[in-house]
Steps between C-alpha positions, in 0.01 A plus 500: 500500500596223743433144403446257776439120532541227752690174477430195715831320564717356785759645729829316468685676780500178703395146436140537598407682170198680645242635249513867418306769306745736329379841378692631185482863400670608175722191503610541865388290788351743765327267749513138621219346701419158631271297270175454702396158370842347490500179718847573661480863614134595464569857418760549765863594432818499729719801524729377231211467259365834587853651433544308167503816287745683709731201447438465123543864431797542740774745380754236605385260230760392247381637173777405250754215465817571706857368453779511766800694362797556734281423801215730405175435312444688172180503286523297175252396240313158508665404180854559649416319825352194326776487238767513765327251737452252219851521385625427844262210555602348162867542586460327837288225331754422246784496747333311798167363380145621560472386874727790610181717487282514803171683507304627799126579511346704787166315434423147604272481193165547655485875576689581173461193278652661194813629677587153631405308198676723247808504703496115502449498127778741443760307693393166330501648158864613569577145621535559864323292771576755772178680597476635849216680682361579845375138484843403658416682824122542488176295460647220277601296801144457624382444140768240436443333841121477445566365143721226647222416752182545298627497139333836467489834692206537743453857612354665812171671437410855604210364711567256782344381829838501675785721391830402625731799413836317526760777462256682276399860562206601259505859639845543349497279189172336413239768438234266344533246786458784750178604332369149503598433863315825614188357349538147629621568844183712543308187409666281754812361330785422744850645479837376628824709462837332526781753479808620692353852458154563642341637189184727548264216379616307811268729698208337325629149522365217698861398556834669463823294514841663514748269336881507458590596145584195292337239709159485343559144382546375849167641620321362191652149564383518860147589378504199267615291798198602707248457207624144433549385860153636596338349189367826365578397153261478206540120442253489211697770309833346583400150390350600174749765390851462655811300467735449801295575800592169658868615497401829643338371812825353665702790353325767710568326834797708623339845401318568814362838606746494784795442249370790292457735797857493584600583128220741410425689821126412449342329806422135451127552617453773239634271223248232613221744512572626143542146365155399630339820380648445146421134479136555605429788258388416146603777270826599681804630326857576575588839340873474459695834498646563149858413600483463885528123513675458159804702575632286775710184530191288511299675235402207274418282799297773663274521182483125502365476858251790442373289204477186718308692772242592233484154366461301825209723610332473168526870426574447127247605233243608759368860524740698717790247482770446226331473161620387156336751267485466115790654307452679168683355205733761347719498186850414614735798430801312630737292290688180570875525539773246548678477829399548855496842677734569784431298810376177343792303645443626860127564508341281242150514648497876435520432138351151431239266650399175348648612162305831507767769454465865586723779352609642839863518616604535860594865548686463828767321287541794257782689677723191511430429138645838371708517297579131444164397396301833452662796322199706390184575698171660391267630769136580412278677755705396810752622744702199614770706670239592762241221480724196496688364807857608538528829317868526552555168309268604225654842455860358489396238250304746273819717480674194353255466204601589153132631432226604743181634344202627706157581361311701766294811569740635748871516587516229756812378688528224237464744226790710631732205451381433140681581174161581333175613662187491275170688580209266573126549484271511793195262509272783355726525195471144360269208455488180700291241686426558868533139629588485861163438669486117466870451627473741792130507596346194342270690268476368140484860367669671213530864390653673194764750596438792269729747353372826636752756404799524259846421642654777696821636326667233302387215713452164336301189613664157544343382174650788295846478663540132447350496161747776383798346672420160362521642150854628556599152633365324202220363705214713357295203388469385855299815592222478228230725658445824316366679805438454867135442418609208283695353777203519740280330228758221480505461878117488506471251217453173691287658767192537296494872573588777257666829520186669374279337751726613795534848346136571409259255652672436844737798553463446863621134478311171531502162664641262240418183685308361794670401827363155614534370847543141420758225481466347159705221357834613351502831696837431671767483218763319701661150406263328745199696399453597857606769745853398588555539875799281448699656214716279270613824326638635822674175581667478163684823566613386844239697697271349760189374321292589796484854642752566777630804691833651399665745744641824342867470417587821690283502807529509880468120516740418209771764492818446689585709812749729333256591223224570753721727712564700185144492361267440796155619357264323272471692173204484267479709182245572241166583674267694273403865508155602392617801307772324288570189298853386552723784374222673305304828543750673728501802270131580579459778749158387624644150581822644648288718735340193649821293520791736465787267582606156611445403861626183670280364772596330830346425843543761778699276727739409215543870418579579864763236500682698227431842640262594229187704479249557217629707216861426580716446189649149522745285317387144439781259400533132382787297353419651157465870564324775689211744464406818665144618585280604787358278758160468667452323820169332499344253751333315215832372388644179646797569733839382380407576138545795258294545192647689205275633204623428156485695168693808623815586306842631601619435858147392604480202257414201712656260252839637602454276801387171328717237346454293187711218648228451768252305295213264548624163390230366268393797286787736562315798650693737714448505875423857586240451764711342779853624505707641783628867533647753738352849572663821625415860516642693200 
């Protein structure tokens, strides 16, 4: 007789963490549906969520620990794997000190809180400060820049009166925002799209602006110029809540719309029109693409000027603007450790602001640090050889490591280079907290991620692996939780919520706090207690304390003649695909049917110049390497540019084209959105 029950949990296949209803029959998950009353997805699921079980029960999953012997992987026991890994780590620690270990987490710590926090705890218990994650290329720049400006992190809401999609394509990457926009545009909300590719949503937009990749900061500075010169600012808000506006007024004089038009390709009259619309709309938001403005030469300053645009128009802590929402208080799983992570000397603001230190190292510096500073590397739930800039540099560096361990569900390109590969659990096979909603969608909401099924094969969760490995390293007392459930109880401790409450009373999740649209005393945790338009923290590291435009290092305006003759096309990598998340899910037939392979995109006139037609195989080349993939000629794409999707492996890996030496100067992010390349028919 079949036994069946349902579990309400979240989907952890991307950072949105949509609510799901999972049906279990005889211990096996047989159906995943959207959770109807969940505030993010309202019962809907994207194709990735719908295909979750195909992914989880894939025959390609790693089901036993593997060791590389004579260039080939052979199955071994968990005991042998952990004993040998521990012995190697202890040997390296004794010879060179604990900081030779670097760890990488594929989670930034919101969509998979336990993965990131336990990885941080492990490296600290070992004695190393070197924790790396996707924070080094994704999202942290905007968080850090807003922290520098506001002392906290205000977030865009799902509902707005004016959506400015600035390099952001919800159809491909932001399923919850897409649902919210459908509702609000029907009610009369306005939409502006700024993108060098005319995304489908541009057809519904009140304005579409085709911008040169990497020049967003110039256009934003020109908007700021118009708003201040035409006195469209919210003087009351500025006077009560900001520091440095008096210095900003003369600073914006040179940044006219005509100056910006020459740089950005966007007509000056359109910049003026948008500036006026934005300044006269209460409840307007800039929705910054996940990496589009970060991964350029001016990334930090781009985020700064976006913040200042929201500030001078008074679109802070108002419905539809950027809002500071209450954060839950969690038990701190991390540990303090002596020493600074890699990058503190060159990019101190990435790691410390006003004495508040974060555990993150700068991953673009990892290849150059191996083997002198890093000799062992531990990768949890990530694929840096595909997802990080300059795959060639990372591959060459990883081959110089004394020890590379990868904990993953699948044999990724990174795993293929490892000495040991350890089988990991999916999100349905372990306990956790679903906490992404506040950081990404400004909803003070929390859900318990339930263990729905037993681990597939010999898969282990991060809690189990680190707990067992710590025992062999003599660090067992640093992982005191007897079970995953105990770990979650510890995390929830200071929040006022309990494990049992989220499991039994509120299995669908709950609002743990109330969002208030007010400016109260002490809201802005900066040294001045105000929003810092003029940033002393930026000035102390030699950066401009006021927002400014920085031209991409390799661009048509900055590169020398010889370089441009060799690489004449603007290259932008990394745009999203609705059916995949970075390098994940490419083993799922239903998704492969929708997006079977990588396709570069360029304008028809640009393609004609190189004798290309749609579906031709092409070679794209930069100073770092080359890729091969098909091309699509599309009039929606700005001429003179080529857009290369990321996440594909082998000869189609976009990060074979990018360069870790081409970095943003303040936080060390790689520039992968505005490089130069050549193209030829294969």
